[in-house]
Tab-separated table of C-alpha atoms in Angstrom:
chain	number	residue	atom	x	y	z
I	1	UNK	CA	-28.562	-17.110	-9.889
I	2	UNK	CA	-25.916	-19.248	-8.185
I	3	UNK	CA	-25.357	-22.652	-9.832
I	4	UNK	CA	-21.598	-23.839	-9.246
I	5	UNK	CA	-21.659	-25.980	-6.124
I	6	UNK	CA	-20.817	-29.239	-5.213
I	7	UNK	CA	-23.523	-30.297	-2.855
I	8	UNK	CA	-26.773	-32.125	-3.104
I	9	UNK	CA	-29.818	-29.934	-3.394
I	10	UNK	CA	-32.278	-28.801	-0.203
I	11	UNK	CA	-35.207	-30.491	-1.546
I	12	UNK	CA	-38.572	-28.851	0.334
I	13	UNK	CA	-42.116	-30.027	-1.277
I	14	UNK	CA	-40.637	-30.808	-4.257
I	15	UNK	CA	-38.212	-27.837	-4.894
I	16	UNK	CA	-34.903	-28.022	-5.473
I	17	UNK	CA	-33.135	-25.081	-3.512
I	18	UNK	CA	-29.166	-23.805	-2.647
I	19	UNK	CA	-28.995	-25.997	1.057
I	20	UNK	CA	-28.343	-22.827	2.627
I	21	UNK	CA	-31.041	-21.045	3.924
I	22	UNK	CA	-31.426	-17.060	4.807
I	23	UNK	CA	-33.066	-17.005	9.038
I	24	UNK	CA	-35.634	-14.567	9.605
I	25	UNK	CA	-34.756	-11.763	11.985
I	26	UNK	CA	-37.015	-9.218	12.989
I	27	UNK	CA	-38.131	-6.149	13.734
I	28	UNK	CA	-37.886	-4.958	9.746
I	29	UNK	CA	-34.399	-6.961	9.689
I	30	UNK	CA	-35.202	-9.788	7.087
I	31	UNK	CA	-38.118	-7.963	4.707
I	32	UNK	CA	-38.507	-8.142	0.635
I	33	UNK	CA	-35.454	-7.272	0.123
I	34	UNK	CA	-33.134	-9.625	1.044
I	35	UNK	CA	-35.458	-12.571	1.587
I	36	UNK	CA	-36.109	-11.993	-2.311
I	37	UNK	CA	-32.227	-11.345	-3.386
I	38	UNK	CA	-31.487	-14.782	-1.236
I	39	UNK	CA	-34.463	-16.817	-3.265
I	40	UNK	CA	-33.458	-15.216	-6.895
I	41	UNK	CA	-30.254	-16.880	-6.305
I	42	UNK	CA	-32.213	-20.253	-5.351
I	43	UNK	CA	-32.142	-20.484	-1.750
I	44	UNK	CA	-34.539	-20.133	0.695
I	45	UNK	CA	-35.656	-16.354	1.732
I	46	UNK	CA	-37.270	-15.646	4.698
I	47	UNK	CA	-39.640	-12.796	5.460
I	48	UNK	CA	-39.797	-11.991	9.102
I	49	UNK	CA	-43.602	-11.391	10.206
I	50	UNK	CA	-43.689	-9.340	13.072
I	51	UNK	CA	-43.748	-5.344	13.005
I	52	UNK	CA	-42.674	-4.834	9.236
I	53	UNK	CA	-45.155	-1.649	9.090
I	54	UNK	CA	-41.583	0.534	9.823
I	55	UNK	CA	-40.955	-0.408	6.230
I	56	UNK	CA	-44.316	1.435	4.548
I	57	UNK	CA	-44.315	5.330	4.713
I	58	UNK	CA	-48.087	5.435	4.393
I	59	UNK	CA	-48.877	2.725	7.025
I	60	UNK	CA	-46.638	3.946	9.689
I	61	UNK	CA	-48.266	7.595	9.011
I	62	UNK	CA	-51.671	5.937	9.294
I	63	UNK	CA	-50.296	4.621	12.782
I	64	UNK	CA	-49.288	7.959	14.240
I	65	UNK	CA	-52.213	9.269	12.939
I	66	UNK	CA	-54.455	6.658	14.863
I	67	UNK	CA	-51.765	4.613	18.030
I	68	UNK	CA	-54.700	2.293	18.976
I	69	UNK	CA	-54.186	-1.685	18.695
I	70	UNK	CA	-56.641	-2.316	15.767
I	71	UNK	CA	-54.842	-0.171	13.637
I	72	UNK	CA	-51.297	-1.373	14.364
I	73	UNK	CA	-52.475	-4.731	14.005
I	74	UNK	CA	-53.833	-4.453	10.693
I	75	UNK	CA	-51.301	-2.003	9.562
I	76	UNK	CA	-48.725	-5.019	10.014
I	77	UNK	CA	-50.701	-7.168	7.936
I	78	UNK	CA	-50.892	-5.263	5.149
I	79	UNK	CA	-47.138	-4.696	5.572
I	80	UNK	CA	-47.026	-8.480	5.382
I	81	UNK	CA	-48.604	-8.786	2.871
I	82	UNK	CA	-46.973	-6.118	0.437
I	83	UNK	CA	-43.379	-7.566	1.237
I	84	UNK	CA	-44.790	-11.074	0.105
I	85	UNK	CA	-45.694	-9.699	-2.770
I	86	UNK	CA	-42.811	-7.512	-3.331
I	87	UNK	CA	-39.940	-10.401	-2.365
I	88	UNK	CA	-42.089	-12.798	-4.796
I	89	UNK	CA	-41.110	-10.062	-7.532
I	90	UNK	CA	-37.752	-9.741	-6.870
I	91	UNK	CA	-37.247	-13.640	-6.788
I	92	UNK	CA	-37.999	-13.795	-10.581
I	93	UNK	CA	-40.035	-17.058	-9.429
I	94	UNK	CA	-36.732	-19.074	-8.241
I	95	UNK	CA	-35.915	-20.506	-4.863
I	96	UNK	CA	-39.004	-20.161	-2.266
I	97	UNK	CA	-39.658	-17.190	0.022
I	98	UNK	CA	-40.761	-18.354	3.511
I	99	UNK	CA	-42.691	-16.233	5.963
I	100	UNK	CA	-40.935	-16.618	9.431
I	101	UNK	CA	-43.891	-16.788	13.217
I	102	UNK	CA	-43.213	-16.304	16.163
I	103	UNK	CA	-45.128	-18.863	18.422
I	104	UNK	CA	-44.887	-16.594	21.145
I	105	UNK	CA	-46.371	-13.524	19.659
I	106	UNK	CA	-50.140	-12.631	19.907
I	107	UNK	CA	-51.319	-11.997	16.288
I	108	UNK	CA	-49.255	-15.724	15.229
I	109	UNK	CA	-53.027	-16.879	14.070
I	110	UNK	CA	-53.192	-13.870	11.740
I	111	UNK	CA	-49.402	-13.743	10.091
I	112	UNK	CA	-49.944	-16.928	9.171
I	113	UNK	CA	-53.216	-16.741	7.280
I	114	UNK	CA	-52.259	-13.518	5.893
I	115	UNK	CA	-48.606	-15.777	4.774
I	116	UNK	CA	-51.076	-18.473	3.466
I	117	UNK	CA	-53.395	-15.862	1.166
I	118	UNK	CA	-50.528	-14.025	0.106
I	119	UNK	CA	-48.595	-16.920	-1.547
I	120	UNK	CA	-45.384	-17.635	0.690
I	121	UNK	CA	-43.928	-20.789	-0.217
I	122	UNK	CA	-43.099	-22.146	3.448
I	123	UNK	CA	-44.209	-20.982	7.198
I	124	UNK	CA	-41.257	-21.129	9.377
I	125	UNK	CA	-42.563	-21.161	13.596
I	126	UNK	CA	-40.220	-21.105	16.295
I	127	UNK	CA	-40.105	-19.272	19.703
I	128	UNK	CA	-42.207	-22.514	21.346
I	129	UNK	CA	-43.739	-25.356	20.031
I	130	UNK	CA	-45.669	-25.122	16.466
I	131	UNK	CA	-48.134	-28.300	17.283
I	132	UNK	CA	-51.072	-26.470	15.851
I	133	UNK	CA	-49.557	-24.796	12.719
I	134	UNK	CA	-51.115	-27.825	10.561
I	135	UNK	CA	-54.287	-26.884	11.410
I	136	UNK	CA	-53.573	-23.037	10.741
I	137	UNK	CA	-52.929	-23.775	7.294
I	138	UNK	CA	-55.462	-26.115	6.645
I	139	UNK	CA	-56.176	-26.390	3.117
I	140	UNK	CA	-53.346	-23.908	1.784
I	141	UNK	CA	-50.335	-25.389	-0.368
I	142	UNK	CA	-47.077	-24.167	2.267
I	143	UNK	CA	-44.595	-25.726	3.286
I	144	UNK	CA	-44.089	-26.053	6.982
I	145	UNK	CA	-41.019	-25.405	9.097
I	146	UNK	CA	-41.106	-25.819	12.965
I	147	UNK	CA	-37.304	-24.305	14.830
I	148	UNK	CA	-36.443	-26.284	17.111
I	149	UNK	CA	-32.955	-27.313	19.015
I	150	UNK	CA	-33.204	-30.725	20.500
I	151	UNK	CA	-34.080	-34.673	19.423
I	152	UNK	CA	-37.202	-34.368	22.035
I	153	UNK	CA	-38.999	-31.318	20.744
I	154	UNK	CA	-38.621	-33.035	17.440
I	155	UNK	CA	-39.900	-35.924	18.449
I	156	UNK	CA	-42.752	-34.102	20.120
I	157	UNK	CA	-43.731	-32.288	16.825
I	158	UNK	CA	-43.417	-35.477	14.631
I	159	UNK	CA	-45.862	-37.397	16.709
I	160	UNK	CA	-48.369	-34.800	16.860
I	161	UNK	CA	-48.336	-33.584	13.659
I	162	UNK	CA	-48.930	-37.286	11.884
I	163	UNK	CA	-51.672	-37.505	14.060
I	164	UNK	CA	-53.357	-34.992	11.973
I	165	UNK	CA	-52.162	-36.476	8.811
I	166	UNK	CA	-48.910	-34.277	8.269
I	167	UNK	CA	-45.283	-34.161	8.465
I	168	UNK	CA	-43.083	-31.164	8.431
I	169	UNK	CA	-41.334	-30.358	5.163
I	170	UNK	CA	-38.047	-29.506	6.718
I	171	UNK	CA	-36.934	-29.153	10.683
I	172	UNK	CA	-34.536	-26.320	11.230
I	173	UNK	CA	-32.560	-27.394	14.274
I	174	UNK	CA	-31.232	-24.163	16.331
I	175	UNK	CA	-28.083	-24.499	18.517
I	176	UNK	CA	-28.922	-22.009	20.953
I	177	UNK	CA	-25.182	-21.555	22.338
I	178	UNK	CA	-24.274	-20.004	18.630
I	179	UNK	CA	-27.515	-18.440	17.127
I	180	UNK	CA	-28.655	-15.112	17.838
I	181	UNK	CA	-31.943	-13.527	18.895
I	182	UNK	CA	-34.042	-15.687	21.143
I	183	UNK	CA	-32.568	-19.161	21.572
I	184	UNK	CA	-34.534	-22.094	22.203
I	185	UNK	CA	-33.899	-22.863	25.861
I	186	UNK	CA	-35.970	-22.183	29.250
I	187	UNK	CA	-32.762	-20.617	31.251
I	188	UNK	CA	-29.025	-19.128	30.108
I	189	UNK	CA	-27.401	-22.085	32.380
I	190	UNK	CA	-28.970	-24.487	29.680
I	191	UNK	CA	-27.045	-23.045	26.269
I	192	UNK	CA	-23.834	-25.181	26.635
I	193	UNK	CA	-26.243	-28.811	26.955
I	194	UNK	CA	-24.692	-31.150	25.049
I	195	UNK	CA	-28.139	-32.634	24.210
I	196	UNK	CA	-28.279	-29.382	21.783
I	197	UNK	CA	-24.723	-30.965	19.555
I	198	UNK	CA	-25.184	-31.828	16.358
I	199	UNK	CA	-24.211	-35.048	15.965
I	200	UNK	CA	-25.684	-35.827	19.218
I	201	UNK	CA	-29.326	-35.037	17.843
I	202	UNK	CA	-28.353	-36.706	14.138
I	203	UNK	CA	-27.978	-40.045	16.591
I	204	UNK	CA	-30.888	-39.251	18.656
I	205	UNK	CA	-33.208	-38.893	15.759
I	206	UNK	CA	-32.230	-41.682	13.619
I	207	UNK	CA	-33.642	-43.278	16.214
I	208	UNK	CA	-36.431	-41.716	16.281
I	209	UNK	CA	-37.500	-41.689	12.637
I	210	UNK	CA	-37.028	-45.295	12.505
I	211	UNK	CA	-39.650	-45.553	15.703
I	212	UNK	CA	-42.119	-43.745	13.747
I	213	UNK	CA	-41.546	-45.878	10.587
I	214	UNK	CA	-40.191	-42.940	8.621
I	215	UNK	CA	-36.918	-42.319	6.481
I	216	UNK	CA	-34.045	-39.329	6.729
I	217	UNK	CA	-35.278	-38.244	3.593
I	218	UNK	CA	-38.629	-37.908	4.623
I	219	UNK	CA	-38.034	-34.787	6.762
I	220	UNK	CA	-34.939	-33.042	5.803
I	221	UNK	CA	-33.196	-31.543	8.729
I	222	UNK	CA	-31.830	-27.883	8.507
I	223	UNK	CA	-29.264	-26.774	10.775
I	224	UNK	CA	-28.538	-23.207	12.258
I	225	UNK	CA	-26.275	-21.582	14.720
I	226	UNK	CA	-22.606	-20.488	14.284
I	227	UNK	CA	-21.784	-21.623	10.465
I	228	UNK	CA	-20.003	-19.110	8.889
I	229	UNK	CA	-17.446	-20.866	7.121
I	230	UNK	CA	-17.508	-23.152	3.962
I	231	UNK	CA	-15.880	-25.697	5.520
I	232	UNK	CA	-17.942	-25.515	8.296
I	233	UNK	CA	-21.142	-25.971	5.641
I	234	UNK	CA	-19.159	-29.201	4.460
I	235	UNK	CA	-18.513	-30.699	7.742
I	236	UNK	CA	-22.530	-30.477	8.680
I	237	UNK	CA	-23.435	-31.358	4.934
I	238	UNK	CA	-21.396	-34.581	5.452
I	239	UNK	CA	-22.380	-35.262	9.151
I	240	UNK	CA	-26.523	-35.399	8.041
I	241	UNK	CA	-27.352	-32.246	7.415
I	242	UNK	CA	-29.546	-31.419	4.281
I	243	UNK	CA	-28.898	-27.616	4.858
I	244	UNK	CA	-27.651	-24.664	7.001
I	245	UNK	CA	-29.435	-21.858	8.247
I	246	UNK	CA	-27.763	-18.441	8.752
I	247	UNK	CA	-29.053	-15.314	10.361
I	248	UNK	CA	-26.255	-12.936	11.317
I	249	UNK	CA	-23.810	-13.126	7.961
I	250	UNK	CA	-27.492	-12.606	5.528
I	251	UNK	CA	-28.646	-9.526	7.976
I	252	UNK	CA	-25.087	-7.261	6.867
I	253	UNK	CA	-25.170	-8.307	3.727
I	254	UNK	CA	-25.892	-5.326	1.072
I	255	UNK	CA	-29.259	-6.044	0.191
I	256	UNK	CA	-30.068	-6.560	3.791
I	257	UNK	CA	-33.114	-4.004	4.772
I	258	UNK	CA	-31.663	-2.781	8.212
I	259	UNK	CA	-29.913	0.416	8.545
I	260	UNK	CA	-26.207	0.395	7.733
I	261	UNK	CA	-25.442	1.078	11.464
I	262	UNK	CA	-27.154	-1.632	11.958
I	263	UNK	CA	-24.939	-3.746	9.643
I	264	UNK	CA	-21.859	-2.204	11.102
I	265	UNK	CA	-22.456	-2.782	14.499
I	266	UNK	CA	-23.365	-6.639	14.217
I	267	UNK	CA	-20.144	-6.603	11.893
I	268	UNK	CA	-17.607	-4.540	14.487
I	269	UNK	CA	-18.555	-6.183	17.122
I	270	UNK	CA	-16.170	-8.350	18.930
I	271	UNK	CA	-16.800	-11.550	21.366
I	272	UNK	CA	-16.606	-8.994	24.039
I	273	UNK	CA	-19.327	-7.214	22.858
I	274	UNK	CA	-21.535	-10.366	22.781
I	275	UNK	CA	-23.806	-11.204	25.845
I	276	UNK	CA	-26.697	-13.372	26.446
I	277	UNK	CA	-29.745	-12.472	28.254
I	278	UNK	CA	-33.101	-13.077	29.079
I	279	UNK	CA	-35.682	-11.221	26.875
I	280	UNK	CA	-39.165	-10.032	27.866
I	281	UNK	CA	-40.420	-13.079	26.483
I	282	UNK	CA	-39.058	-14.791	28.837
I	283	UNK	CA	-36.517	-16.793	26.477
I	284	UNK	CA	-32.753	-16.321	26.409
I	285	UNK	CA	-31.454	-13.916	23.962
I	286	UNK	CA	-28.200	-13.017	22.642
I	287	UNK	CA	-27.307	-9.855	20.880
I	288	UNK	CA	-24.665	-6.890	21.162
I	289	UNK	CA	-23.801	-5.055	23.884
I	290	UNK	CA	-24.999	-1.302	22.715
I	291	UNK	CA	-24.896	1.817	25.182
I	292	UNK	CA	-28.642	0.779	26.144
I	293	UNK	CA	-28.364	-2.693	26.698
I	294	UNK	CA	-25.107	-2.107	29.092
I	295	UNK	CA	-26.976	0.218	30.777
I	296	UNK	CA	-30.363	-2.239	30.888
I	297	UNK	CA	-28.087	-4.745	32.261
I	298	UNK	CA	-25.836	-3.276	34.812
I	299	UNK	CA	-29.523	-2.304	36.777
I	300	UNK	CA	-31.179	-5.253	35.735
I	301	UNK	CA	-31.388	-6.473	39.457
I	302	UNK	CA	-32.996	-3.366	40.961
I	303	UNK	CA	-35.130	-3.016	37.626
I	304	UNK	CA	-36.982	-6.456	38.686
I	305	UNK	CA	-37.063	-5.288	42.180
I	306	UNK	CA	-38.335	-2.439	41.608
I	307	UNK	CA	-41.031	-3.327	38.718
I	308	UNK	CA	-41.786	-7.073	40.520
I	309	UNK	CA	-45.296	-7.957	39.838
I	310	UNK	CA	-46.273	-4.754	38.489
I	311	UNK	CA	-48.042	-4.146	35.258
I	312	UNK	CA	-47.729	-1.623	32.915
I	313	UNK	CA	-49.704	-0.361	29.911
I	314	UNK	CA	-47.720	-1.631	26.586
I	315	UNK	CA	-46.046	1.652	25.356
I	316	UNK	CA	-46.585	0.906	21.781
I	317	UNK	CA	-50.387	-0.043	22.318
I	318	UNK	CA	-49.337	-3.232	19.650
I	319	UNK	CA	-49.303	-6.006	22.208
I	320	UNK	CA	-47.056	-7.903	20.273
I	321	UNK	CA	-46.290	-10.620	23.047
I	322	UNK	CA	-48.773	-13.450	24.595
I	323	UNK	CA	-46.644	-12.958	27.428
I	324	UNK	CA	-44.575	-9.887	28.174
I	325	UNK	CA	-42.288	-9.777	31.220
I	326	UNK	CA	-42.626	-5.867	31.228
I	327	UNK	CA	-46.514	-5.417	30.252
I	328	UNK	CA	-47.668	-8.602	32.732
I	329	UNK	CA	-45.148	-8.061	35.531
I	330	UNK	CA	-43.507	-11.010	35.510
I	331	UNK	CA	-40.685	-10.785	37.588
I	332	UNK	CA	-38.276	-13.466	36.592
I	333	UNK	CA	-38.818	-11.952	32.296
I	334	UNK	CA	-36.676	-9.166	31.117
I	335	UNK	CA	-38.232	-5.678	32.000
I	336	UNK	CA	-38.329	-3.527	28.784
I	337	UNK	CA	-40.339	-2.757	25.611
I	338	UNK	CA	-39.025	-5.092	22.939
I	339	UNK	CA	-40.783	-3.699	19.796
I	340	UNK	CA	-39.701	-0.176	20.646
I	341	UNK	CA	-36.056	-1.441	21.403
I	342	UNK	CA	-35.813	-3.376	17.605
I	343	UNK	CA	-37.475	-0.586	15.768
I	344	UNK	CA	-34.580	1.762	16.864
I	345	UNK	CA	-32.047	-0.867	15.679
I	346	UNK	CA	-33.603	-1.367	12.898
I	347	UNK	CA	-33.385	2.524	12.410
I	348	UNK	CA	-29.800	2.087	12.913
I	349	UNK	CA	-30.109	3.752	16.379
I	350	UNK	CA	-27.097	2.967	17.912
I	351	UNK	CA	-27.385	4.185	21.543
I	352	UNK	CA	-30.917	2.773	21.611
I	353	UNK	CA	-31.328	-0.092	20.175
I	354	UNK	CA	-31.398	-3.879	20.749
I	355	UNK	CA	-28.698	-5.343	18.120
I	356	UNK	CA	-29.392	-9.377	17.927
I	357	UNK	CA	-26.986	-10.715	16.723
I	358	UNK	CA	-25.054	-14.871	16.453
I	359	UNK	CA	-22.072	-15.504	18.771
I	360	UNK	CA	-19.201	-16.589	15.766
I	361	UNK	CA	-17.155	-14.439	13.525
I	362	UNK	CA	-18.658	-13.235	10.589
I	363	UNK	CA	-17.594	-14.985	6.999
I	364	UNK	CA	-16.577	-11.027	5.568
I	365	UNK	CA	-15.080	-10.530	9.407
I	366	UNK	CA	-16.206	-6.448	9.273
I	367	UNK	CA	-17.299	-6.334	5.351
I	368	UNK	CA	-20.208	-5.969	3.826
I	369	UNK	CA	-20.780	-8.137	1.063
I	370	UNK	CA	-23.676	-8.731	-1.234
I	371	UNK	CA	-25.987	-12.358	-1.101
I	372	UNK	CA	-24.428	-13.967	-3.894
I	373	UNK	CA	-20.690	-13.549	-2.615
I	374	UNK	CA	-22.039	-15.241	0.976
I	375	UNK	CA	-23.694	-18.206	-0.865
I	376	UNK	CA	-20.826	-18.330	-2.828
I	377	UNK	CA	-17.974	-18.341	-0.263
I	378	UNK	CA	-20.041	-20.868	1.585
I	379	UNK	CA	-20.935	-23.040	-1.473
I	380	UNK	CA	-17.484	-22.889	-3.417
I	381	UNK	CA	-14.958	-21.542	-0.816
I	382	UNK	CA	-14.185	-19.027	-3.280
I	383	UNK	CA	-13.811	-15.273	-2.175
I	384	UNK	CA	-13.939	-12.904	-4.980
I	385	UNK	CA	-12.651	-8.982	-5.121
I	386	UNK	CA	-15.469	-7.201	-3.585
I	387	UNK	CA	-17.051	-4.742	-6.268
I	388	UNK	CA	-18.529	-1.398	-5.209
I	389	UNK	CA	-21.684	-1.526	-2.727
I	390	UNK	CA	-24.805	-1.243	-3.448
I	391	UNK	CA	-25.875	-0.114	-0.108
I	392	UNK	CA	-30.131	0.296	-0.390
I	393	UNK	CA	-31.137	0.965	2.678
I	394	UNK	CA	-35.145	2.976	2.734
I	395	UNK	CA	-36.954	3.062	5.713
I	396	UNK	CA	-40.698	5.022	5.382
């Protein structure tokens, strides 16, 4: 467990964590594994929902055995379920393991309840706006956790949810011109906004707070996108900050559950290699450019030509998006199967899959370290002689 820091606490419902927090990142990317290793050290471990049946040899037999919706569905539940349970274990019962939504995909309803009955400590929702999560967890003990990037859709959330008697136990504010994955904006001209800086928002919602007859303390504000630095964890830390969120350094990190290509691509690759683009959900996304997604991109154009308003039958039968620019023809959404795309990164496919990844330079630059040498180069400064890996990758 890491204890040497100099920094306040990230207090959330009355536990005192490490104030830097581990992202969720899915398909598979963020399971037991690390979100556990990142809580056993006293942070804040996060379990990403969607898909994690790829992890569970019997379930994803039980899939190809029977490809119909029902049974991928549940599958993934269970999954959920078991890497609760199994991330809970590892933790030794410090720091909290969250359980990471997507707002935008179908079975959000059903990850959470199964989050809720399964013991998580938090429910983080991003990927649209999480003004009903309150009453999805009606009468469970979670914390909750909306992702959002500006002083408005904070604002937005805060009102709504102390109409029903609640107020988030943390915000996680996303800078989507840094983070990886989807990024919370409607269009790629809107990344660079300078409504999305930092400080700009920590003005913004000062204001805010004090409209709504609440204190900083009260909701403590978590910020993610680009940090990969101690000093850079200082200089947010002192600006208002209560924590950090990172995706990109936690996913190579040895204990991460992806594939090690998967870790050595996000870790080789270069700002060249880095492009933004708009997903099948419709949101911005930025991630590595991989043999597939060069060649998605350079046809892009006659792709949505071509496909238009056309629908197609989901090739995975899972359905995994309320709205899917491929599935529901919609023209101006990216044209591709996401799930199937992930999965093969997660495999550590390299010429196939879709490799999210953040924008900045890694802390390690191309090495992969374990959890407690991130949280402590980001907590302390201090960069130790790396000791040999323990590399655990298992994929059913």
């Amino acid at each position: 467990m890491f204890t040497s820091h100099s920094f306040p606490p990230l207090v959330i419902r009355g536990r005192s964590l490490l104030p830097v927090v581990q992202g969720g990142m899915g398909v598979g990317i963020s399971a037991h594994r690390l979100a556990g290793s990142v809580a056993r050290e006293g942070a804040l471990g996060t379990i990403a929902s969607i898909d994690l049946r790829h992890h569970h040899h019997d379930l994803a037999e039980r899939c190809r055995q029977s490809p119909d919706r029902a049974t991928l569905e549940q599958a993934n539940l269970t999954a959920l379920a078991r890497e609760i349970h199994a991330a809970k274990a590892l933790s030794e019962g410090r720091g909290m393991i969250a359980v990471n939504v997507m707002k935008a995909v179908s079975a959000q309803a059903d990850y959470v309840r199964v989050a809720c009955e399964n013991g998580a400590d938090a429910i983080v929702m991003g990927a649209g706006l999480p003004l009903d999560l309150p009453d999805m967890t009606q009468g469970h003990d979670v914390a909750l956790i909306p992702i959002l990037s500006d002083s408005r859709g904070v604002a937005i959330v805060l009102k709504k949810w102390m109409k029903k008697g609640r107020l988030p136990d943390a915000v996680i504010i996303e800078h989507p011109a840094h983070a990886g994955g989807h990024l919370g904006v409607g269009h790629l001209d809107d990344l660079h906004d300078q409504r999305f800086d930092f400080a700009r928002i920590f003005g913004e919602l000062a204001t805010v707070f004090a409209s709504l007859g609440l204190n900083r303390q009260d909701v403590p504000l978590i910020v993610a996108g680009g940090i990969n630095s101690h000093d850079a964890v200082r200089a947010l830390l002192d600006a208002g900050a209560s924590g950090v969120q990172l995706g990109t350094p936690f996913a190579v990190t040895e204990e991460g559950d992806a594939h090690p290509n998967f870790k050595r691509v996000l870790a080789e690759a270069t700002p060249d290699d880095i492009v933004e683009f708009v997903s099948v959900t419709g949101l911005p996304a930025r991630a590595v450019k991989t043999p597939w997604l060069t060649r998605y991109l350079r046809h892009e154009t006659k792709i949505r030509a071509k496909a238009g308003a056309l629908e197609h039958a989901c090739p995975t039968a899972l359905e995994c998006l309320s709205a899917c620019g491929w599935r529901d023809g919609i023209e101006k959404f990216g044209h591709f199967c996401i799930d199937t795309r992930l999965v093969a990164a997660l495999r550590g496919d390299v010429a196939n899959g879709l490799f999210f990844r953040g924008r900045e330079a890694l802390p390690f630059g191309t090495a992969i370290r374990s959890v407690h040498d991130l949280l402590e180069l980001l907590l302390t400064g201090v960069t130790r002689p790396a000791v040999a890996g323990r590399q655990a990758f298992s994929l059913g």
